[in-house]
Coordinates of C-alpha atoms and ligand atoms in Angstrom, one line a residue:
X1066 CA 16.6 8.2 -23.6
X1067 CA 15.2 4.9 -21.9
X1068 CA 14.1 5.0 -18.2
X1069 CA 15.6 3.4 -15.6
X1070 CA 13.1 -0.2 -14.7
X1071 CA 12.8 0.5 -10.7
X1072 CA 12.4 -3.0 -10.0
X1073 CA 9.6 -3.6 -7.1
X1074 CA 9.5 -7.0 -7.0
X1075 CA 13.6 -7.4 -6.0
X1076 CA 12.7 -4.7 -3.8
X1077 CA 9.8 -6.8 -2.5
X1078 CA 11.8 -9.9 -1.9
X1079 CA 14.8 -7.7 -0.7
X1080 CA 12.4 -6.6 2.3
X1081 CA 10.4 -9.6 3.2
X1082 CA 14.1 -11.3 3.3
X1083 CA 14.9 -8.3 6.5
X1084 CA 11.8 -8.8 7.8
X1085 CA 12.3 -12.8 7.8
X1086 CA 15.8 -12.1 9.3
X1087 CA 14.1 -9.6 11.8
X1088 CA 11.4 -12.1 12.7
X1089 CA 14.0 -15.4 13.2
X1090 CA 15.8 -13.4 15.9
X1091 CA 12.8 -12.1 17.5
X1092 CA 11.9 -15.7 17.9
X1093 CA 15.0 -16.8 19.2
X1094 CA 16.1 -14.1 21.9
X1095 CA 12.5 -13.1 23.0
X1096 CA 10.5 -16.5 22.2
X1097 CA 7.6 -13.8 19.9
X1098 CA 6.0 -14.7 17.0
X1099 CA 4.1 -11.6 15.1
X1100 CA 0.7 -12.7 14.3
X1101 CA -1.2 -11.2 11.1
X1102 CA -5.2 -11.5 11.5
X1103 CA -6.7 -11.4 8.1
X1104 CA -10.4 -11.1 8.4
X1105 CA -12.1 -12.0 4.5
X1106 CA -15.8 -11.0 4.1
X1107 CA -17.2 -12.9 1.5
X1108 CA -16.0 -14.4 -1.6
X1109 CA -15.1 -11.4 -4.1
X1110 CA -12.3 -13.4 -6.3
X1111 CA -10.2 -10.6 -6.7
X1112 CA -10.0 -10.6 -2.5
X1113 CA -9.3 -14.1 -2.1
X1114 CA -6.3 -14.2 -4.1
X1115 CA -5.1 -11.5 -2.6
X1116 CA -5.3 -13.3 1.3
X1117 CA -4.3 -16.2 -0.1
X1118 CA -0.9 -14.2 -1.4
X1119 CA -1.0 -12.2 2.3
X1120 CA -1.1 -15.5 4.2
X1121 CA 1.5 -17.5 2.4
X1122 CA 4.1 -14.3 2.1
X1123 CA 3.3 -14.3 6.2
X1124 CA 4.1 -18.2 6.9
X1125 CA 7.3 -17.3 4.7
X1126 CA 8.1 -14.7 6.7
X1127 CA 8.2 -17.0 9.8
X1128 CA 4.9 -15.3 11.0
X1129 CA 1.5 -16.2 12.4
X1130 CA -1.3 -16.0 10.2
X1131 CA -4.7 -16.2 11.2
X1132 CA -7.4 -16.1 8.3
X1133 CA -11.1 -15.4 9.2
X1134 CA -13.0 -16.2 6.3
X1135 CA -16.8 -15.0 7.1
X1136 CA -20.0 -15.4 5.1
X1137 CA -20.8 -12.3 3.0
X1138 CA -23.8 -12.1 4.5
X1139 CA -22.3 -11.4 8.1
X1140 CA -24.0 -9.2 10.0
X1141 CA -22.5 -5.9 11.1
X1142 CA -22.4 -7.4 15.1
X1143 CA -20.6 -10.5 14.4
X1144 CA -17.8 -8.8 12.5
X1145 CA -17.1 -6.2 15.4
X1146 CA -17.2 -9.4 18.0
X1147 CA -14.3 -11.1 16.0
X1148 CA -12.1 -8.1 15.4
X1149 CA -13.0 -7.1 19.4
X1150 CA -11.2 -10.6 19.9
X1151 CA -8.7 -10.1 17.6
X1152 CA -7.8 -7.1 19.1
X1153 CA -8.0 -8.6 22.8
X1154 CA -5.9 -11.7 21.5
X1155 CA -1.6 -10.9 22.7
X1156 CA -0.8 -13.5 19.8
X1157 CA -2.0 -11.1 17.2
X1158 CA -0.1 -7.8 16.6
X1159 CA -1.9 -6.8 12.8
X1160 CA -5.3 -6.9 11.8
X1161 CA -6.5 -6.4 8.4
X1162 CA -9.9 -6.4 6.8
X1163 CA -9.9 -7.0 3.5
X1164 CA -11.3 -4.4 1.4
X1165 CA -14.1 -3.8 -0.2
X1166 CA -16.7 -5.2 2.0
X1167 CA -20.2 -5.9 1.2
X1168 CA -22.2 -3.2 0.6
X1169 CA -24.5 -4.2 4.0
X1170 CA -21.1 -3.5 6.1
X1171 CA -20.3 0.3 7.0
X1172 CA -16.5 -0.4 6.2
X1173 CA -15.7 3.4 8.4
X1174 CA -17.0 1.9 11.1
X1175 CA -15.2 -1.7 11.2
X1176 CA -11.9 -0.1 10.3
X1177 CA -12.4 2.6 13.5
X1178 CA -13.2 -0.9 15.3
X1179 CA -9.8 -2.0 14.9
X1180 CA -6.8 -1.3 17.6
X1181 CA -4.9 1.7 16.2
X1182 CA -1.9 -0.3 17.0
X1183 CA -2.5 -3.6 15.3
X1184 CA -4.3 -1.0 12.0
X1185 CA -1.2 -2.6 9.7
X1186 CA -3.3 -1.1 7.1
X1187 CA -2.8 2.0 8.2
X1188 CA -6.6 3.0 7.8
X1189 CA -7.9 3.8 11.4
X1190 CA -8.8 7.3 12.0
X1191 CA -6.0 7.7 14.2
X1192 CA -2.9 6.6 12.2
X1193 CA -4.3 9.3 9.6
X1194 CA -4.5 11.6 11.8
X1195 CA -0.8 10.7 13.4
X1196 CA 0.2 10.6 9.7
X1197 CA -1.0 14.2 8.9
X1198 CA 0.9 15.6 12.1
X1199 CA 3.7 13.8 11.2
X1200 CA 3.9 11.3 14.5
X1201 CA 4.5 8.2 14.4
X1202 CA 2.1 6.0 13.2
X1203 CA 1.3 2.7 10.4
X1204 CA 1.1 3.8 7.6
X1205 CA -1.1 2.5 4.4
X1206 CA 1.1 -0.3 2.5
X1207 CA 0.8 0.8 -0.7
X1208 CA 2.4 4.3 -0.5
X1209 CA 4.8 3.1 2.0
X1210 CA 6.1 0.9 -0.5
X1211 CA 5.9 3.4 -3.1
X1212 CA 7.8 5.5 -0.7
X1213 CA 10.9 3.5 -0.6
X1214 CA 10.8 2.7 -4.3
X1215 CA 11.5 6.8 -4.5
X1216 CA 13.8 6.7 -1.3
X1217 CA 15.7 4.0 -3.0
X1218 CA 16.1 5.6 -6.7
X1219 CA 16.4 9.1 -6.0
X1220 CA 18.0 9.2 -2.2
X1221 CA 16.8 13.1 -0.9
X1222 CA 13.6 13.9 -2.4
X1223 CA 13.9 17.2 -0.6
X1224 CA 12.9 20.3 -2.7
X1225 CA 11.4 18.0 -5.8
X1226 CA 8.3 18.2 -7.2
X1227 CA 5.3 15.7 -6.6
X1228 CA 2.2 15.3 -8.1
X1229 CA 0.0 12.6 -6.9
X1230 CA -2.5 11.0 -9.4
X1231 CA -5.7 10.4 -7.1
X1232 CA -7.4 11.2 -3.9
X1233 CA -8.0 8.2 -2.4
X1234 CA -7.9 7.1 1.4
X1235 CA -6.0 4.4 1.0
X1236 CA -3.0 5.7 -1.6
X1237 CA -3.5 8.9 -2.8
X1238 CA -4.0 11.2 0.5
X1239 CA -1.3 8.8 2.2
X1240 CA 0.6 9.1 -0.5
X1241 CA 1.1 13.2 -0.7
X1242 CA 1.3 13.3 3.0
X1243 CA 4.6 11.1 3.0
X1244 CA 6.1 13.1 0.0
X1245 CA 5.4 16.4 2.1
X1246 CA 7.0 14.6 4.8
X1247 CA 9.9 14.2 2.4
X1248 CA 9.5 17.7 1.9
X1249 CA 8.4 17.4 -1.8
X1250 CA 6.1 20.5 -3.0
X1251 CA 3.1 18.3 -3.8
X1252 CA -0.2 18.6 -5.8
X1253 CA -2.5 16.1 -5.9
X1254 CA -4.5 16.0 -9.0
X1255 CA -8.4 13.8 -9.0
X1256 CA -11.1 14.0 -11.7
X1257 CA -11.7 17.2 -11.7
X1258 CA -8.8 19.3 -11.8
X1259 CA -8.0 21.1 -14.7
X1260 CA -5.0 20.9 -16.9
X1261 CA -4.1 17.6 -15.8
X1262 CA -1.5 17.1 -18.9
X1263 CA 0.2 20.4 -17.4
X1264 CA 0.1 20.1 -13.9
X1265 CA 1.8 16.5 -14.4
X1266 CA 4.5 17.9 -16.7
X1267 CA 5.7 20.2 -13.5
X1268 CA 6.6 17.3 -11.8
X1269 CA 9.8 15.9 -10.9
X1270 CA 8.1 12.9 -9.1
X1271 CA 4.4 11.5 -10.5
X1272 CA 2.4 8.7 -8.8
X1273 CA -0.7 7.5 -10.5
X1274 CA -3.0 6.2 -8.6
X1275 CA -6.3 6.4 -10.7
X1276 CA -7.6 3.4 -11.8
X1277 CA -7.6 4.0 -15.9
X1278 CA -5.7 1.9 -18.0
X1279 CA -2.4 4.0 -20.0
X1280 CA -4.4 7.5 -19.0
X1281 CA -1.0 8.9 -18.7
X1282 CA 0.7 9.4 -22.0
X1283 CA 4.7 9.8 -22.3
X1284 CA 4.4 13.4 -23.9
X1285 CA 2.6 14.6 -19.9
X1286 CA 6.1 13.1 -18.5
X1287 CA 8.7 15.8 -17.7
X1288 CA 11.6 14.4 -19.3
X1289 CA 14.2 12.5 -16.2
X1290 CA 11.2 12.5 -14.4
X1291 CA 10.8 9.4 -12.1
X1292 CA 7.0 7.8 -12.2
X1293 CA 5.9 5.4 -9.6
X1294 CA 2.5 3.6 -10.9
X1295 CA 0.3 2.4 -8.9
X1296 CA -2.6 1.2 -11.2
X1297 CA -3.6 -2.2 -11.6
X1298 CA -5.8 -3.1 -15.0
X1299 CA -7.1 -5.6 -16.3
X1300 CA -7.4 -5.3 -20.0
X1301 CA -8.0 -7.8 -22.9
X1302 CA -5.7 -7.3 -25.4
X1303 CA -5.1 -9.8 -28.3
X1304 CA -7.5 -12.3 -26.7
X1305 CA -6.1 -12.7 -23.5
X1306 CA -6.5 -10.9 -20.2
X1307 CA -3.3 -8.5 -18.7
X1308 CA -2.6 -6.4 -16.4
X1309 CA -1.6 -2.6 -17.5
X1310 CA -1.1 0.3 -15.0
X1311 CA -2.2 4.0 -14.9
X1312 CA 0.8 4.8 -17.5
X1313 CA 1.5 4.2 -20.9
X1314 CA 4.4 2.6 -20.2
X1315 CA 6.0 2.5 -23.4
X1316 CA 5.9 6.2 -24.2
X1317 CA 6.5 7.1 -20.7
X1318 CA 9.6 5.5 -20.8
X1319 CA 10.8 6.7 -23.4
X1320 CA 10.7 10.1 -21.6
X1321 CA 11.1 9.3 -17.8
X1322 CA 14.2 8.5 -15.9
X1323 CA 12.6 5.7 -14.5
X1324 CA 9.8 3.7 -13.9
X1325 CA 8.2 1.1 -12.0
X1326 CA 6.4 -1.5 -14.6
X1327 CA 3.3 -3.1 -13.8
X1328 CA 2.9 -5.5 -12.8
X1329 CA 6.2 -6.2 -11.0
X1330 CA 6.2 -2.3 -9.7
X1331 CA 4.6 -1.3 -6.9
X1332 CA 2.3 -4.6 -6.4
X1333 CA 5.2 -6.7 -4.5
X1334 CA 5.7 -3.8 -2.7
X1335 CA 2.2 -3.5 -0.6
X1336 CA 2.5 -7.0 0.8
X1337 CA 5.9 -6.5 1.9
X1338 CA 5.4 -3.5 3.6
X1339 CA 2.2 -5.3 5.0
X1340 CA 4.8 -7.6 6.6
X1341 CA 7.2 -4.8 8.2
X1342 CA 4.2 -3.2 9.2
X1343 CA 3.0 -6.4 11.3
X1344 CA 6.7 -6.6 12.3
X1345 CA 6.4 -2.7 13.1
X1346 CA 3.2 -3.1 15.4
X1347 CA 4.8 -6.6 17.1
X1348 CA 8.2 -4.3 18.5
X1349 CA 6.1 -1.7 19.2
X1350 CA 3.8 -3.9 21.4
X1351 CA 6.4 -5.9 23.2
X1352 CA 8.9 -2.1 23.8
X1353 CA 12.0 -3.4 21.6
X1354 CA 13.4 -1.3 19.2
X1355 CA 11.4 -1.0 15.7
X1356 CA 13.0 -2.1 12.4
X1357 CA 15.4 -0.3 10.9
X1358 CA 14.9 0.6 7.4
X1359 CA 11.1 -0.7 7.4
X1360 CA 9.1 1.9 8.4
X1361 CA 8.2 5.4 6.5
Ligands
NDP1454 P1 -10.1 5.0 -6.3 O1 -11.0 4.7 -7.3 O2 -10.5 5.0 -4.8 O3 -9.5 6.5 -6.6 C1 -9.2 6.9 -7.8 C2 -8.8 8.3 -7.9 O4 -8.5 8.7 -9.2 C3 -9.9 9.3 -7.4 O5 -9.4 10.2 -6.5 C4 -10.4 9.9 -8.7 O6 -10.8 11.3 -8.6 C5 -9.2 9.9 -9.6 N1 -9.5 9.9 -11.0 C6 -10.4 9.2 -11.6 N2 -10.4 9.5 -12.9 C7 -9.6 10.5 -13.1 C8 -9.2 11.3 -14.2 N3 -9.7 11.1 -15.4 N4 -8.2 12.2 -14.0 C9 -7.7 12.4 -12.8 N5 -8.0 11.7 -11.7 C10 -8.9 10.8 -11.9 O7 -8.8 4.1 -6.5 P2 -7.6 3.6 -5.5 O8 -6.9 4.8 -5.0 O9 -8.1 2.6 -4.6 O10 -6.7 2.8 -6.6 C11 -6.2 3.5 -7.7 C12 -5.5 2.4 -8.6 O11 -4.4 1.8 -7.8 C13 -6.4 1.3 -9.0 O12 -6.0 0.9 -10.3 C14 -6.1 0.2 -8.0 O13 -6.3 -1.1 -8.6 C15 -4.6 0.4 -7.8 N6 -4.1 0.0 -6.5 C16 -3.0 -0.7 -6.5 C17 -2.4 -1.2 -5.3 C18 -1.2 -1.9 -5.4 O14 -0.8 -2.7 -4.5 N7 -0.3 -1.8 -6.4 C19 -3.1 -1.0 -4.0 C20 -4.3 -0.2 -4.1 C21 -4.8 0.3 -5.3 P3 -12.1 11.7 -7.7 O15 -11.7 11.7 -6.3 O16 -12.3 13.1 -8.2 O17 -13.2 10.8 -8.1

Protein backbone atom coordinates (compact mmCIF):
# COMPACT_ATOMS: atom_id res chain seq x y z
CA UNK A 1 0.00 0.00 0.00
CA UNK A 2 1.32 3.63 -0.91
CA UNK A 3 -0.29 6.63 0.78
CA UNK A 4 -2.20 9.01 -0.68
CA UNK A 5 0.44 12.58 -1.19
CA UNK A 6 -2.12 15.29 0.48
CA UNK A 7 -0.73 17.94 -1.50
CA UNK A 8 -0.43 21.34 0.69
CA UNK A 9 1.00 23.43 -1.55
CA UNK A 10 -2.10 23.18 -4.41
CA UNK A 11 -4.11 23.45 -1.38
CA UNK A 12 -2.07 26.64 -0.52
CA UNK A 13 -2.37 28.18 -3.87
CA UNK A 14 -6.14 26.89 -4.11
CA UNK A 15 -6.82 29.22 -1.00
CA UNK A 16 -4.74 32.31 -1.44
CA UNK A 17 -6.50 32.21 -5.10
CA UNK A 18 -10.29 32.57 -2.89
CA UNK A 19 -8.87 34.85 -0.79
CA UNK A 20 -7.48 36.99 -3.83
CA UNK A 21 -11.02 36.64 -5.39
CA UNK A 22 -12.48 37.53 -1.89
CA UNK A 23 -10.17 40.62 -1.52
CA UNK A 24 -10.74 41.99 -5.47
CA UNK A 25 -14.54 42.34 -4.67
CA UNK A 26 -14.04 43.66 -1.31
CA UNK A 27 -12.15 46.40 -3.08
CA UNK A 28 -14.51 47.02 -5.68
CA UNK A 29 -18.06 47.06 -3.86
CA UNK A 30 -16.85 48.51 -0.44
CA UNK A 31 -13.55 50.50 -1.61
CA UNK A 32 -11.37 48.16 1.59
CA UNK A 33 -8.16 47.06 1.38
CA UNK A 34 -7.03 44.38 4.36
CA UNK A 35 -3.79 45.53 5.69
CA UNK A 36 -1.28 42.90 7.24
CA UNK A 37 1.29 44.59 9.88
CA UNK A 38 4.22 42.51 10.12
CA UNK A 39 6.45 43.71 12.91
CA UNK A 40 10.27 41.88 12.52
CA UNK A 41 12.57 42.18 15.62
CA UNK A 42 15.95 41.76 14.64
CA UNK A 43 17.70 39.90 11.99
CA UNK A 44 17.32 36.10 12.85
CA UNK A 45 17.69 34.65 9.04
CA UNK A 46 15.38 32.11 9.42
CA UNK A 47 12.62 35.13 10.35
CA UNK A 48 13.43 37.24 7.54
CA UNK A 49 12.72 34.88 4.97
CA UNK A 50 9.80 33.99 6.35
CA UNK A 51 8.37 38.05 6.26
CA UNK A 52 9.83 38.41 3.18
CA UNK A 53 7.55 35.23 1.92
CA UNK A 54 4.44 36.80 4.27
CA UNK A 55 4.80 40.20 2.52
CA UNK A 56 5.04 39.13 -1.00
CA UNK A 57 2.12 36.27 -0.66
CA UNK A 58 0.11 39.57 0.79
CA UNK A 59 0.82 42.07 -2.20
CA UNK A 60 -0.33 38.94 -4.29
CA UNK A 61 -3.19 38.66 -2.60
CA UNK A 62 -4.15 42.23 -3.43
CA UNK A 63 -3.49 43.28 0.26
CA UNK A 64 -1.70 45.88 2.23
CA UNK A 65 1.45 45.02 3.77
CA UNK A 66 3.13 47.00 6.19
CA UNK A 67 6.63 45.60 7.40
CA UNK A 68 8.30 47.04 10.61
CA UNK A 69 11.61 45.91 10.67
CA UNK A 70 13.13 47.04 14.34
CA UNK A 71 16.63 46.88 15.70
CA UNK A 72 17.11 43.72 17.84
CA UNK A 73 18.05 45.67 20.40
CA UNK A 74 14.56 47.50 20.75
CA UNK A 75 13.58 48.15 23.91
CA UNK A 76 10.47 46.57 25.40
CA UNK A 77 8.58 50.43 25.33
CA UNK A 78 9.16 51.12 21.76
CA UNK A 79 7.74 47.83 20.53
CA UNK A 80 4.44 48.27 22.62
CA UNK A 81 4.23 52.07 21.07
CA UNK A 82 4.28 50.61 17.46
CA UNK A 83 1.91 47.72 17.84
CA UNK A 84 -0.39 50.51 20.13
CA UNK A 85 -0.35 52.29 16.69
CA UNK A 86 -0.86 49.49 14.75
CA UNK A 87 -3.60 48.56 16.59
CA UNK A 88 -5.19 52.27 16.55
CA UNK A 89 -4.40 52.44 12.63
CA UNK A 90 -8.25 51.51 10.55
CA UNK A 91 -5.88 50.57 7.48
CA UNK A 92 -4.53 47.68 9.40
CA UNK A 93 -6.88 44.67 10.17
CA UNK A 94 -3.81 41.80 11.19
CA UNK A 95 -0.85 42.22 13.14
CA UNK A 96 1.82 39.76 13.52
CA UNK A 97 5.07 39.64 15.45
CA UNK A 98 7.37 37.51 14.20
CA UNK A 99 8.40 34.90 16.51
CA UNK A 100 11.05 34.20 18.40
CA UNK A 101 11.95 37.47 19.69
CA UNK A 102 15.05 38.44 21.42
CA UNK A 103 15.58 37.03 24.53
CA UNK A 104 15.47 40.87 26.26
CA UNK A 105 11.57 41.02 24.97
CA UNK A 106 8.84 39.24 27.15
CA UNK A 107 7.16 37.84 23.96
CA UNK A 108 3.63 37.04 26.51
CA UNK A 109 3.45 40.29 27.08
CA UNK A 110 3.76 41.87 23.39
CA UNK A 111 1.52 39.25 22.01
CA UNK A 112 -1.34 40.26 24.97
CA UNK A 113 -0.39 43.89 23.57
CA UNK A 114 -1.92 43.15 20.43
CA UNK A 115 -5.85 43.80 19.53
CA UNK A 116 -7.58 40.31 19.92
CA UNK A 117 -9.15 41.15 16.73
CA UNK A 118 -6.24 42.03 14.43
CA UNK A 119 -4.24 38.63 16.59
CA UNK A 120 -4.12 36.79 12.83
CA UNK A 121 -1.75 34.66 14.67
CA UNK A 122 -4.19 33.52 16.76
CA UNK A 123 -1.79 33.93 19.94
CA UNK A 124 -3.51 36.49 22.29
CA UNK A 125 -4.80 35.20 25.36
CA UNK A 126 -8.16 35.75 24.30
CA UNK A 127 -8.53 33.93 20.98
CA UNK A 128 -7.16 30.83 23.21
CA UNK A 129 -9.37 31.21 25.39
CA UNK A 130 -12.38 31.78 22.65
CA UNK A 131 -10.72 28.70 20.96
CA UNK A 132 -11.02 26.42 24.10
CA UNK A 133 -14.79 27.37 24.55
CA UNK A 134 -15.33 26.88 21.17
CA UNK A 135 -16.45 30.68 20.18
CA UNK A 136 -15.45 32.27 17.63
CA UNK A 137 -12.21 33.41 17.37
CA UNK A 138 -8.52 33.49 14.97
CA UNK A 139 -7.12 30.77 15.14
CA UNK A 140 -3.13 29.82 15.04
CA UNK A 141 -2.19 29.31 11.11
CA UNK A 142 -0.43 26.42 11.27
CA UNK A 143 -3.18 24.02 12.72
CA UNK A 144 -5.80 25.82 10.85
CA UNK A 145 -4.14 24.79 7.83
CA UNK A 146 -3.52 21.44 9.03
CA UNK A 147 -7.17 21.44 9.77
CA UNK A 148 -8.37 21.70 6.33
CA UNK A 149 -5.66 19.44 4.90
CA UNK A 150 -7.79 16.71 7.24
CA UNK A 151 -11.29 18.42 6.30
CA UNK A 152 -10.28 18.10 2.79
CA UNK A 153 -8.99 14.23 2.71
CA UNK A 154 -11.11 12.70 5.07
CA UNK A 155 -14.57 14.95 5.00
CA UNK A 156 -16.22 14.07 8.80
CA UNK A 157 -13.53 13.43 11.20
CA UNK A 158 -16.27 12.79 13.74
CA UNK A 159 -15.64 9.73 16.01
CA UNK A 160 -11.75 9.21 14.73
CA UNK A 161 -8.96 9.03 16.55
CA UNK A 162 -6.28 11.93 17.00
CA UNK A 163 -3.10 11.97 18.57
CA UNK A 164 -1.21 15.15 18.44
CA UNK A 165 2.63 15.04 18.46
CA UNK A 166 3.58 18.10 20.76
CA UNK A 167 2.42 20.59 23.22
CA UNK A 168 3.15 23.65 21.91
CA UNK A 169 1.22 27.10 22.09
CA UNK A 170 1.37 27.75 18.79
CA UNK A 171 0.45 24.06 17.06
CA UNK A 172 0.14 21.49 19.30
CA UNK A 173 -2.56 22.79 22.05
CA UNK A 174 -4.36 24.55 18.92
CA UNK A 175 -4.08 21.80 17.21
CA UNK A 176 -6.01 19.11 19.64
CA UNK A 177 -8.58 21.76 20.48
CA UNK A 178 -9.71 21.99 16.72
CA UNK A 179 -9.74 18.14 16.30
CA UNK A 180 -11.95 17.99 19.59
CA UNK A 181 -13.96 20.54 17.92
CA UNK A 182 -14.21 18.04 15.05
CA UNK A 183 -15.16 15.77 17.66
CA UNK A 184 -12.07 13.52 17.28
CA UNK A 185 -11.06 11.55 20.64
CA UNK A 186 -7.63 13.20 21.00
CA UNK A 187 -4.37 12.57 22.96
CA UNK A 188 -1.77 14.67 22.83
CA UNK A 189 1.57 13.03 23.39
CA UNK A 190 5.05 15.56 24.46
CA UNK A 191 8.48 14.29 25.81
CA UNK A 192 7.41 12.60 28.39
CA UNK A 193 4.74 10.43 27.85
CA UNK A 194 5.10 6.96 27.84
CA UNK A 195 4.68 4.46 25.10
CA UNK A 196 4.82 6.88 22.51
CA UNK A 197 5.18 4.06 19.62
CA UNK A 198 1.76 2.75 21.12
CA UNK A 199 -0.25 5.51 21.78
CA UNK A 200 0.52 6.72 18.09
CA UNK A 201 -0.43 3.29 16.61
CA UNK A 202 -4.24 4.02 18.14
CA UNK A 203 -4.55 6.66 15.99
CA UNK A 204 -6.66 7.16 13.10
CA UNK A 205 -5.39 10.79 12.58
CA UNK A 206 -1.40 11.72 13.79
CA UNK A 207 -0.01 15.22 13.67
CA UNK A 208 3.64 15.63 14.55
CA UNK A 209 4.52 18.55 15.63
CA UNK A 210 7.98 17.96 17.52
CA UNK A 211 10.72 19.32 16.02
CA UNK A 212 13.03 15.91 15.50
CA UNK A 213 13.97 14.88 12.22
CA UNK A 214 12.07 11.15 10.93
CA UNK A 215 11.32 10.48 14.93
CA UNK A 216 8.30 8.82 13.63
CA UNK A 217 8.96 5.47 12.08
CA UNK A 218 6.34 3.73 9.51
CA UNK A 219 5.99 0.55 11.86
CA UNK A 220 4.19 3.44 14.91
CA UNK A 221 1.71 4.26 11.77
CA UNK A 222 -1.65 2.48 12.08
CA UNK A 223 -2.02 1.17 8.78
CA UNK A 224 -4.83 3.75 6.40
CA UNK A 225 -3.97 6.09 8.94
CA UNK A 226 -3.79 9.65 7.60
CA UNK A 227 -0.52 11.78 9.07
CA UNK A 228 -0.38 15.45 8.85
CA UNK A 229 3.44 16.56 9.56
CA UNK A 230 4.13 19.52 10.75
CA UNK A 231 8.01 19.37 11.31
CA UNK A 232 10.44 21.43 9.53
CA UNK A 233 14.32 20.06 9.58
CA UNK A 234 17.11 20.98 8.39
CA UNK A 235 19.46 18.15 7.93
CA UNK A 236 22.66 17.65 5.87
CA UNK A 237 22.48 14.64 4.04
CA UNK A 238 24.94 13.81 1.20
CA UNK A 239 26.58 17.21 1.52
CA UNK A 240 23.94 19.39 1.05
CA UNK A 241 21.38 20.97 3.42
CA UNK A 242 17.31 19.66 3.29
CA UNK A 243 14.53 19.90 4.77
CA UNK A 244 12.89 16.60 6.46
CA UNK A 245 9.79 16.65 8.71
CA UNK A 246 8.79 14.88 12.08
CA UNK A 247 8.09 11.54 9.88
CA UNK A 248 10.02 9.12 8.20
CA UNK A 249 8.37 9.67 5.28
CA UNK A 250 9.33 6.77 3.29
CA UNK A 251 8.27 4.08 5.80
CA UNK A 252 5.31 5.93 6.83
CA UNK A 253 4.04 5.85 3.64
CA UNK A 254 4.35 2.78 2.91
CA UNK A 255 1.82 2.15 5.84
CA UNK A 256 -0.46 5.42 5.93
CA UNK A 257 -3.29 6.34 3.71
CA UNK A 258 -1.91 9.50 3.31
CA UNK A 259 0.44 11.94 3.94
CA UNK A 260 1.46 15.43 3.70
CA UNK A 261 5.35 15.56 2.52
CA UNK A 262 7.59 18.07 3.68
CA UNK A 263 8.32 20.34 2.50
CA UNK A 264 5.30 21.04 0.28
CA UNK A 265 2.83 19.81 3.22
CA UNK A 266 1.71 21.79 5.77
CA UNK A 267 4.39 24.82 5.14
CA UNK A 268 2.17 26.52 2.15
CA UNK A 269 -0.54 26.07 4.23
CA UNK A 270 0.36 28.54 7.43
CA UNK A 271 0.77 31.56 5.07
CA UNK A 272 -2.33 31.04 3.37
CA UNK A 273 -4.35 30.70 6.26
CA UNK A 274 -2.27 33.82 7.53
CA UNK A 275 -4.02 35.49 4.52
CA UNK A 276 -7.74 34.25 5.29
CA UNK A 277 -7.10 35.12 8.66
CA UNK A 278 -6.25 38.86 7.74
CA UNK A 279 -9.19 38.56 5.35
CA UNK A 280 -11.16 36.98 8.47
CA UNK A 281 -10.32 39.98 10.86
CA UNK A 282 -10.90 42.82 7.80
CA UNK A 283 -14.96 41.39 7.41
CA UNK A 284 -15.20 41.09 10.86
CA UNK A 285 -14.03 44.73 11.43
CA UNK A 286 -16.05 46.37 8.69
CA UNK A 287 -19.68 43.88 9.77
CA UNK A 288 -19.75 41.97 6.20
CA UNK A 289 -20.19 38.55 6.10
CA UNK A 290 -16.85 36.38 6.88
CA UNK A 291 -15.37 34.01 4.19
CA UNK A 292 -16.76 31.05 3.43
CA UNK A 293 -14.67 28.05 3.54
CA UNK A 294 -11.66 30.02 5.20
CA UNK A 295 -12.06 29.97 8.66
CA UNK A 296 -11.80 26.79 11.23
P1 LIG B 1 8.25 23.26 20.25
O1 LIG B 1 9.70 23.01 20.40
O2 LIG B 1 7.66 24.48 20.86
O3 LIG B 1 7.44 22.01 20.82
C1 LIG B 1 7.86 20.72 20.55
C2 LIG B 1 7.00 19.74 21.27
O4 LIG B 1 7.46 18.43 20.96
C3 LIG B 1 7.01 19.88 22.78
O5 LIG B 1 5.71 19.82 23.28
C4 LIG B 1 7.85 18.69 23.24
O6 LIG B 1 7.44 18.13 24.47
C5 LIG B 1 7.58 17.68 22.17
N1 LIG B 1 8.67 16.72 22.06
C6 LIG B 1 9.99 16.96 22.01
N2 LIG B 1 10.68 15.82 21.94
C7 LIG B 1 9.78 14.81 21.97
C8 LIG B 1 9.87 13.41 21.95
N3 LIG B 1 11.03 12.79 21.88
N4 LIG B 1 8.73 12.70 22.00
C9 LIG B 1 7.52 13.32 22.07
N5 LIG B 1 7.38 14.66 22.08
C10 LIG B 1 8.49 15.40 22.04
O7 LIG B 1 7.98 23.20 18.68
P2 LIG B 1 6.81 23.84 17.78
O8 LIG B 1 5.49 23.31 18.19
O9 LIG B 1 7.00 25.29 17.67
O10 LIG B 1 7.21 23.22 16.36
C11 LIG B 1 7.24 21.83 16.15
C12 LIG B 1 7.78 21.57 14.74
O11 LIG B 1 6.89 22.16 13.81
C13 LIG B 1 9.14 22.19 14.45
O12 LIG B 1 9.84 21.35 13.56
C14 LIG B 1 8.81 23.48 13.76
O13 LIG B 1 9.85 23.91 12.87
C15 LIG B 1 7.60 23.06 12.97
N6 LIG B 1 6.69 24.15 12.64
C16 LIG B 1 6.22 24.19 11.36
C17 LIG B 1 5.36 25.16 10.97
C18 LIG B 1 4.85 25.14 9.57
O14 LIG B 1 4.37 26.13 9.07
N7 LIG B 1 4.89 23.97 8.89
C19 LIG B 1 4.92 26.22 11.88
C20 LIG B 1 5.37 26.04 13.24
C21 LIG B 1 6.24 25.05 13.58
P3 LIG B 1 7.59 18.92 25.89
O15 LIG B 1 6.48 19.91 25.89
O16 LIG B 1 7.42 17.83 26.88
O17 LIG B 1 8.95 19.53 25.87
Amino acid sequence: MSADIIDGKAHAATIRDKVGAQVARLTAQHAITPGLAVVLVGEDPASQVYVRAKGRHTVEAGMASFEHRLAADTSEADLLALIERLNADPQVHGILVQLPLPGHLNADLVINAIDPAKDVDGFHISNVGLLCTGQKCLVPCTPLGCLMLLRDHLGSLGGLDAVVLGRSNIVGKPMAQLLLRENCTVTIAHSRTRDLADVVRRADIVVAAVGRPAMVPGDWIKPGATVIDVGINRIERDGRTVLVGDVDFASARAVAGAITPVPGGVGPMTIACLLANTLTACCRAHGLPEPEGLTA
